[in-house]
Coordinates of N, CA and C in Angstrom, one line a residue:
M1 N -14.2 -20.2 19.8 CA -13.6 -19.5 18.6 C -12.6 -19.2 18.9
I2 N -11.6 -19.0 17.2 CA -10.1 -18.5 17.5 C -10.3 -17.0 16.6
D3 N -9.7 -16.1 17.5 CA -9.7 -14.6 17.0 C -8.3 -14.2 17.2
E4 N -7.5 -14.5 15.3 CA -6.3 -13.9 15.3 C -6.1 -13.2 14.1
N5 N -5.0 -12.1 14.3 CA -4.6 -11.1 13.4 C -3.8 -11.3 13.4
L6 N -3.3 -10.9 12.2 CA -1.6 -10.9 11.8 C -1.5 -9.2 11.9
K7 N -0.2 -8.9 11.9 CA 0.1 -7.7 12.3 C 1.5 -7.8 11.8
L8 N 1.9 -6.1 10.8 CA 2.8 -5.9 9.9 C 3.1 -4.4 10.5
S9 N 4.8 -4.2 10.8 CA 5.1 -2.9 11.6 C 6.5 -3.1 11.1
G10 N 6.9 -1.6 10.5 CA 8.3 -1.7 10.4 C 9.3 -0.5 10.9
Q11 N 10.1 -0.8 10.9 CA 11.0 0.4 11.8 C 12.5 0.7 10.7
L12 N 12.9 1.9 10.9 CA 13.9 2.1 10.3 C 15.2 2.7 10.9
D13 N 16.3 2.3 10.6 CA 17.5 2.9 12.1 C 18.2 3.6 10.7
I14 N 18.6 4.9 10.8 CA 19.6 5.3 10.1 C 20.8 5.8 10.7
V15 N 21.7 5.6 10.0 CA 22.9 6.6 10.4 C 23.9 6.9 9.6
L16 N 24.1 8.5 9.6 CA 24.4 9.3 8.7 C 26.1 9.4 9.2
K17 N 26.9 9.4 8.7 CA 28.3 9.4 8.5 C 29.2 10.4 7.6
D18 N 30.2 11.1 8.4 CA 30.9 12.2 7.5 C 32.0 11.6 6.5
K19 N 33.0 12.2 6.1 CA 33.9 11.4 5.1 C 35.1 10.7 6.3
A20 N 34.8 11.2 7.1 CA 36.4 10.6 8.5 C 35.7 9.5 9.1
G21 N 33.9 9.0 8.9 CA 33.5 8.0 9.5 C 32.9 8.0 10.8
K22 N 32.5 9.6 11.5 CA 32.1 9.9 12.3 C 30.6 10.0 12.4
I23 N 29.7 9.5 13.3 CA 28.3 9.7 12.9 C 27.9 11.3 13.2
K24 N 27.3 11.5 12.4 CA 26.3 13.2 12.1 C 25.2 13.3 12.5
D25 N 24.3 12.2 12.4 CA 23.3 12.2 12.7 C 22.6 10.7 12.6
T26 N 21.6 10.2 13.8 CA 21.2 9.0 13.6 C 19.6 9.1 14.3
R27 N 18.8 8.0 13.2 CA 17.3 8.3 13.4 C 16.8 6.9 13.6
T28 N 15.5 6.2 14.4 CA 14.5 5.8 14.2 C 13.1 6.3 13.9
C29 N 12.5 5.3 13.0 CA 11.3 5.9 12.4 C 10.4 4.3 12.1
K30 N 9.0 4.4 12.3 CA 8.5 3.8 12.0 C 8.2 3.9 10.7
N31 N 7.4 3.0 9.8 CA 6.8 3.2 8.2 C 5.2 2.5 8.2
L32 N 5.1 2.6 7.0 CA 3.7 2.4 6.7 C 3.9 1.4 5.6
I33 N 3.6 0.0 6.0 CA 3.3 -1.0 4.7 C 2.0 -0.5 4.0
V34 N 2.5 -0.6 2.3 CA 1.8 0.2 1.3 C 1.1 -1.0 0.7
N35 N -0.4 -0.7 0.0 CA -1.1 -1.8 -0.4 C -0.7 -2.5 -1.3
S36 N 0.0 -2.0 -2.1 CA 1.0 -2.8 -3.1 C 2.0 -3.8 -2.1
G37 N 2.4 -3.4 -0.9 CA 3.0 -4.0 -0.1 C 2.7 -5.1 0.4
L38 N 1.2 -4.7 0.2 CA 0.3 -6.1 1.0 C -0.1 -7.1 -0.1
A39 N -0.3 -6.5 -1.0 CA -0.6 -7.6 -2.2 C 0.7 -8.4 -2.3
Y40 N 1.9 -7.9 -2.7 CA 3.2 -8.5 -2.7 C 3.5 -9.6 -1.8
I41 N 3.5 -9.3 -0.5 CA 3.4 -10.1 0.9 C 2.3 -11.8 0.3
A42 N 0.9 -11.2 -0.4 CA 0.0 -12.6 -0.4 C 0.4 -13.3 -1.5
S43 N 0.6 -12.4 -2.7 CA 1.5 -13.2 -4.0 C 2.8 -13.9 -3.3
R44 N 3.6 -13.8 -2.6 CA 4.7 -14.5 -2.3 C 4.7 -15.9 -1.6
M45 N 3.3 -15.6 -0.8 CA 2.7 -16.8 -0.1 C 1.5 -17.8 -1.0
K46 N 1.7 -17.3 -2.0 CA 0.9 -18.3 -3.4 C 1.9 -18.8 -4.0
G47 N 2.9 -17.8 -4.4 CA 4.0 -18.4 -5.4 C 5.1 -17.6 -5.2
T48 N 6.2 -17.5 -6.7 CA 7.2 -16.9 -6.8 C 7.3 -16.3 -7.5
D49 N 6.0 -15.7 -8.4 CA 6.0 -15.5 -9.3 C 6.6 -13.5 -9.3
K50 N 6.3 -13.0 -8.1 CA 7.0 -11.8 -8.1 C 8.9 -11.9 -7.5
A51 N 9.5 -11.0 -7.6 CA 11.1 -11.2 -7.2 C 11.1 -10.8 -5.8
V52 N 11.8 -11.2 -5.0 CA 12.1 -11.0 -3.9 C 12.4 -9.2 -3.7
M53 N 11.9 -9.0 -2.5 CA 12.5 -7.4 -2.1 C 14.6 -7.3 -1.7
S54 N 14.6 -6.5 -2.9 CA 16.0 -6.2 -3.5 C 16.4 -4.6 -3.4
H55 N 15.8 -3.9 -3.5 CA 16.4 -2.3 -3.4 C 15.5 -1.7 -2.3
M56 N 16.7 -0.4 -1.9 CA 15.9 0.7 -1.3 C 16.1 2.4 -1.7
A57 N 15.4 2.9 -1.0 CA 15.7 4.3 -2.4 C 15.2 4.8 -1.1
L58 N 16.0 6.6 -1.4 CA 15.9 7.3 -0.6 C 15.4 8.9 -1.2
G59 N 14.5 9.8 -0.8 CA 14.0 10.9 -1.7 C 13.6 12.4 -0.7
S60 N 12.9 12.7 -1.2 CA 13.2 14.0 -0.3 C 11.6 14.9 -0.2
S61 N 10.6 14.1 -0.7 CA 9.1 14.3 -0.4 C 8.7 14.7 0.8
T62 N 8.5 15.6 1.5 CA 7.6 15.5 2.8 C 6.0 15.0 3.1
T63 N 5.8 14.6 2.1 CA 4.3 14.1 1.4 C 4.3 13.0 2.5
V64 N 2.9 12.6 3.1 CA 2.4 11.8 4.1 C 2.1 10.8 3.5
P65 N 3.2 9.1 3.9 CA 2.9 8.2 3.6 C 1.1 7.6 3.3
A66 N 0.9 7.1 2.0 CA -0.6 6.8 2.3 C -0.3 5.7 1.5
E67 N -1.6 4.8 1.5 CA -1.4 3.4 1.6 C -1.3 3.4 0.0
G68 N -1.7 3.6 -0.8 CA -2.0 3.6 -2.4 C -1.0 4.1 -2.9
Q69 N 0.0 4.6 -2.2 CA 1.4 5.1 -2.9 C 2.0 3.8 -3.6
T70 N 3.0 3.6 -4.7 CA 3.3 2.5 -5.2 C 4.7 3.0 -5.5
D71 N 5.4 4.2 -5.0 CA 6.8 4.6 -5.4 C 7.3 6.0 -4.7
L72 N 8.4 6.4 -4.5 CA 8.3 7.6 -3.9 C 8.2 8.6 -4.5
I73 N 8.3 9.5 -3.7 CA 7.0 10.6 -4.2 C 8.4 11.6 -4.7
S74 N 9.7 11.8 -4.4 CA 10.6 12.6 -5.1 C 12.0 11.7 -4.8
M75 N 12.7 10.7 -5.7 CA 13.9 10.0 -5.6 C 15.1 10.8 -5.7
L76 N 15.8 10.8 -4.9 CA 17.1 11.3 -4.8 C 18.0 10.3 -5.4
G77 N 18.8 10.6 -6.6 CA 19.4 9.2 -7.4 C 18.5 8.1 -7.4
S78 N 19.2 6.7 -7.9 CA 18.2 5.6 -7.9 C 18.3 4.9 -6.9
R79 N 17.6 3.8 -7.1 CA 17.1 2.9 -6.0 C 18.4 1.9 -6.0
E80 N 19.1 1.5 -4.7 CA 20.5 0.7 -4.3 C 20.0 -0.5 -4.1
S81 N 20.9 -1.8 -4.7 CA 20.6 -2.7 -3.9 C 21.0 -3.4 -2.4
L82 N 20.2 -3.9 -1.9 CA 20.4 -4.3 -0.8 C 21.8 -4.6 -0.2
D83 N 22.1 -4.2 0.5 CA 23.3 -5.3 1.3 C 23.5 -6.2 1.7
S84 N 22.3 -6.5 2.3 CA 22.2 -8.0 3.2 C 20.5 -8.2 3.4
T85 N 20.2 -9.4 3.5 CA 18.3 -9.4 4.2 C 18.7 -10.5 4.6
V86 N 18.1 -10.6 6.2 CA 18.2 -11.5 7.0 C 16.6 -11.6 8.0
I87 N 16.6 -13.3 7.9 CA 15.3 -13.6 8.6 C 16.0 -13.8 10.5
E88 N 15.2 -13.0 11.6 CA 15.6 -13.4 12.8 C 14.7 -13.2 13.8
G89 N 14.7 -13.2 14.8 CA 14.0 -13.2 16.3 C 13.6 -14.4 16.5
A90 N 12.9 -14.6 17.9 CA 12.9 -15.8 18.2 C 11.9 -16.7 17.6
N91 N 11.5 -16.4 16.7 CA 10.4 -17.1 16.1 C 10.1 -16.6 14.5
D92 N 11.6 -16.6 14.3 CA 11.9 -16.0 12.9 C 10.7 -15.4 12.3
H93 N 10.3 -14.0 13.1 CA 9.2 -13.4 12.6 C 9.5 -11.8 12.0
K94 N 11.0 -11.9 11.7 CA 11.3 -10.1 11.6 C 12.3 -11.1 10.1
I95 N 11.9 -9.5 9.5 CA 13.3 -9.7 8.1 C 13.7 -8.5 8.3
K96 N 15.0 -8.3 8.5 CA 15.9 -7.2 8.3 C 16.8 -6.5 7.3
Y97 N 15.8 -5.7 6.3 CA 17.0 -5.4 5.4 C 18.1 -4.4 5.5
T98 N 19.2 -4.5 5.2 CA 20.7 -3.3 5.2 C 20.8 -2.6 4.0
C99 N 21.1 -1.1 3.5 CA 21.5 -1.0 2.5 C 22.5 0.2 3.2
G100 N 23.7 0.7 2.4 CA 24.1 1.7 2.8 C 24.4 2.5 1.2
F101 N 24.4 3.7 1.5 CA 24.3 4.6 0.3 C 25.7 5.2 0.3
E102 N 26.5 5.2 -0.6 CA 28.1 5.2 -0.3 C 28.0 7.0 -0.7
T103 N 29.2 7.7 -0.6 CA 29.8 8.9 -0.9 C 29.0 9.3 -2.6
G104 N 28.1 10.4 -2.6 CA 27.8 10.9 -4.0 C 26.4 10.1 -4.0
D105 N 25.8 9.1 -3.3 CA 24.4 8.1 -3.7 C 23.6 9.2 -3.1
A106 N 22.6 9.6 -3.6 CA 21.1 10.0 -2.8 C 21.4 11.2 -2.0
T107 N 22.5 11.7 -2.6 CA 22.7 13.3 -1.8 C 21.7 14.3 -1.7
G108 N 21.6 15.3 -0.3 CA 20.7 16.3 -0.3 C 19.5 16.2 0.8
A109 N 18.8 16.8 0.7 CA 17.5 16.8 2.1 C 17.1 15.7 2.1
I110 N 17.1 14.7 2.9 CA 16.8 13.2 2.7 C 15.6 13.4 3.8
T111 N 14.4 13.3 3.1 CA 13.0 13.1 3.9 C 12.0 11.7 3.9
E112 N 12.3 10.8 3.1 CA 11.7 9.6 2.6 C 12.5 8.3 2.3
A113 N 11.7 7.1 2.9 CA 12.8 6.0 2.0 C 11.5 5.1 2.1
G114 N 11.8 4.3 0.9 CA 10.8 2.7 0.5 C 11.5 1.5 0.4
I115 N 11.4 0.6 0.2 CA 11.8 -0.9 0.1 C 11.3 -1.4 -1.7
F116 N 11.8 -1.7 -2.5 CA 11.2 -2.5 -3.5 C 11.7 -3.7 -4.0
N117 N 11.3 -4.4 -4.8 CA 12.0 -5.7 -5.5 C 12.3 -5.4 -6.9
A118 N 12.8 -4.3 -6.9 CA 13.3 -4.1 -8.5 C 14.0 -3.1 -8.5
A119 N 15.2 -2.6 -9.6 CA 15.9 -1.7 -9.6 C 15.0 -0.4 -10.5
T120 N 13.9 -0.5 -10.9 CA 13.0 0.0 -11.3 C 11.8 -0.2 -11.8
S121 N 10.7 0.3 -11.3 CA 9.2 -0.3 -11.4 C 9.0 -1.1 -10.5
G122 N 8.8 -2.5 -10.8 CA 8.1 -3.5 -9.3 C 7.2 -3.1 -8.7
D123 N 7.2 -3.5 -7.3 CA 6.6 -3.2 -6.1 C 7.0 -2.7 -4.9
M124 N 6.6 -1.6 -4.3 CA 6.7 -0.9 -3.0 C 6.6 -1.8 -2.0
L125 N 7.2 -2.2 -0.8 CA 6.5 -2.9 0.6 C 6.2 -1.7 0.7
C126 N 7.3 -0.8 1.8 CA 6.7 0.0 2.2 C 7.5 1.2 2.2
R127 N 7.0 2.4 2.7 CA 7.5 4.0 2.4 C 7.5 4.6 3.8
T128 N 8.1 5.6 4.4 CA 8.5 5.9 5.4 C 8.5 7.4 5.1
K129 N 8.9 8.7 5.9 CA 9.1 10.2 5.9 C 9.7 10.1 7.1
F130 N 10.2 11.5 7.5 CA 11.3 11.5 8.2 C 11.5 12.9 8.3
S131 N 11.8 13.6 9.5 CA 12.0 14.7 9.6 C 13.8 14.7 8.4
V132 N 14.1 16.1 8.2 CA 15.1 15.7 7.2 C 16.7 15.5 8.0
V133 N 17.0 14.5 7.0 CA 18.8 14.3 6.9 C 19.5 14.6 6.1
N134 N 20.2 15.7 6.4 CA 21.2 16.3 5.4 C 22.3 15.4 4.8
K135 N 22.2 14.9 3.8 CA 23.3 14.1 3.1 C 24.0 14.8 2.5
A136 N 25.7 15.2 3.2 CA 26.6 15.9 1.8 C 27.2 15.0 1.0
A137 N 27.6 15.1 -0.5 CA 28.2 14.4 -1.4 C 29.2 13.7 -0.8
E138 N 30.0 13.7 0.2 CA 31.3 13.1 1.2 C 30.6 11.9 2.3
D139 N 29.3 12.3 2.1 CA 29.0 11.6 3.4 C 28.3 10.0 3.0
T140 N 28.4 9.2 3.7 CA 27.9 7.7 3.6 C 26.6 7.5 4.7
M141 N 25.8 6.7 4.2 CA 24.5 6.3 5.5 C 23.7 5.8 4.7
S142 N 23.3 4.6 6.0 CA 23.0 3.3 6.4 C 21.9 3.1 6.5
V143 N 21.1 2.2 6.2 CA 19.9 2.4 6.8 C 19.1 0.7 7.0
T144 N 18.9 0.4 8.1 CA 18.7 -0.9 8.4 C 17.1 -1.2 8.6
W145 N 16.1 -1.7 8.0 CA 15.1 -1.5 7.8 C 14.3 -2.7 8.4
T146 N 13.7 -2.6 9.5 CA 13.1 -4.3 10.4 C 11.8 -4.6 9.9
I147 N 11.2 -5.6 9.4 CA 9.5 -5.5 9.6 C 9.5 -6.9 10.0
T148 N 8.2 -6.6 11.2 CA 7.7 -7.8 12.2 C 6.6 -8.1 11.7
L149 N 6.6 -9.6 12.0 CA 5.3 -9.9 11.7 C 4.8 -10.5 13.1
S150 N 3.4 -10.0 13.4 CA 3.0 -10.8 14.8 C 1.8 -11.1 14.6
A151 N 1.4 -11.9 15.5 CA 0.0 -12.4 15.6 C -0.3 -12.3 17.0
S152 N -1.9 -11.4 17.0 CA -2.6 -11.4 18.4 C -4.0 -11.8 18.4

């Protein structure tokens, strides 16, 4: 008998810098792959009807992530295009999304983030909530989000 389970997990690494480039805050947090993200993954295994993940967004809601969510609860600014997407890991089992939020982008008390396959609408792959990161208008913030697939 073969017993195999596919597992998905995600982790964000957040770095907030002031206008001089000095690190003000760093965070590492886990995420939830939402139902629309699971459906997206299954659809991409069948074909290419859906666009690749291309955007990240930040928000200010403290609502706990739930499987049925399809967007951030309270987005700050607009979705930003990803700066890079790479496959890595010993068995090419990780995908890493990187996005920079420049001065003036998504400013305020940031407590949530998500990855999407469109600038508006589209599918949300995953969402996370974390303790507040206060991003001032002159600050920059980089988010590196790694999704790991494993079989057990």
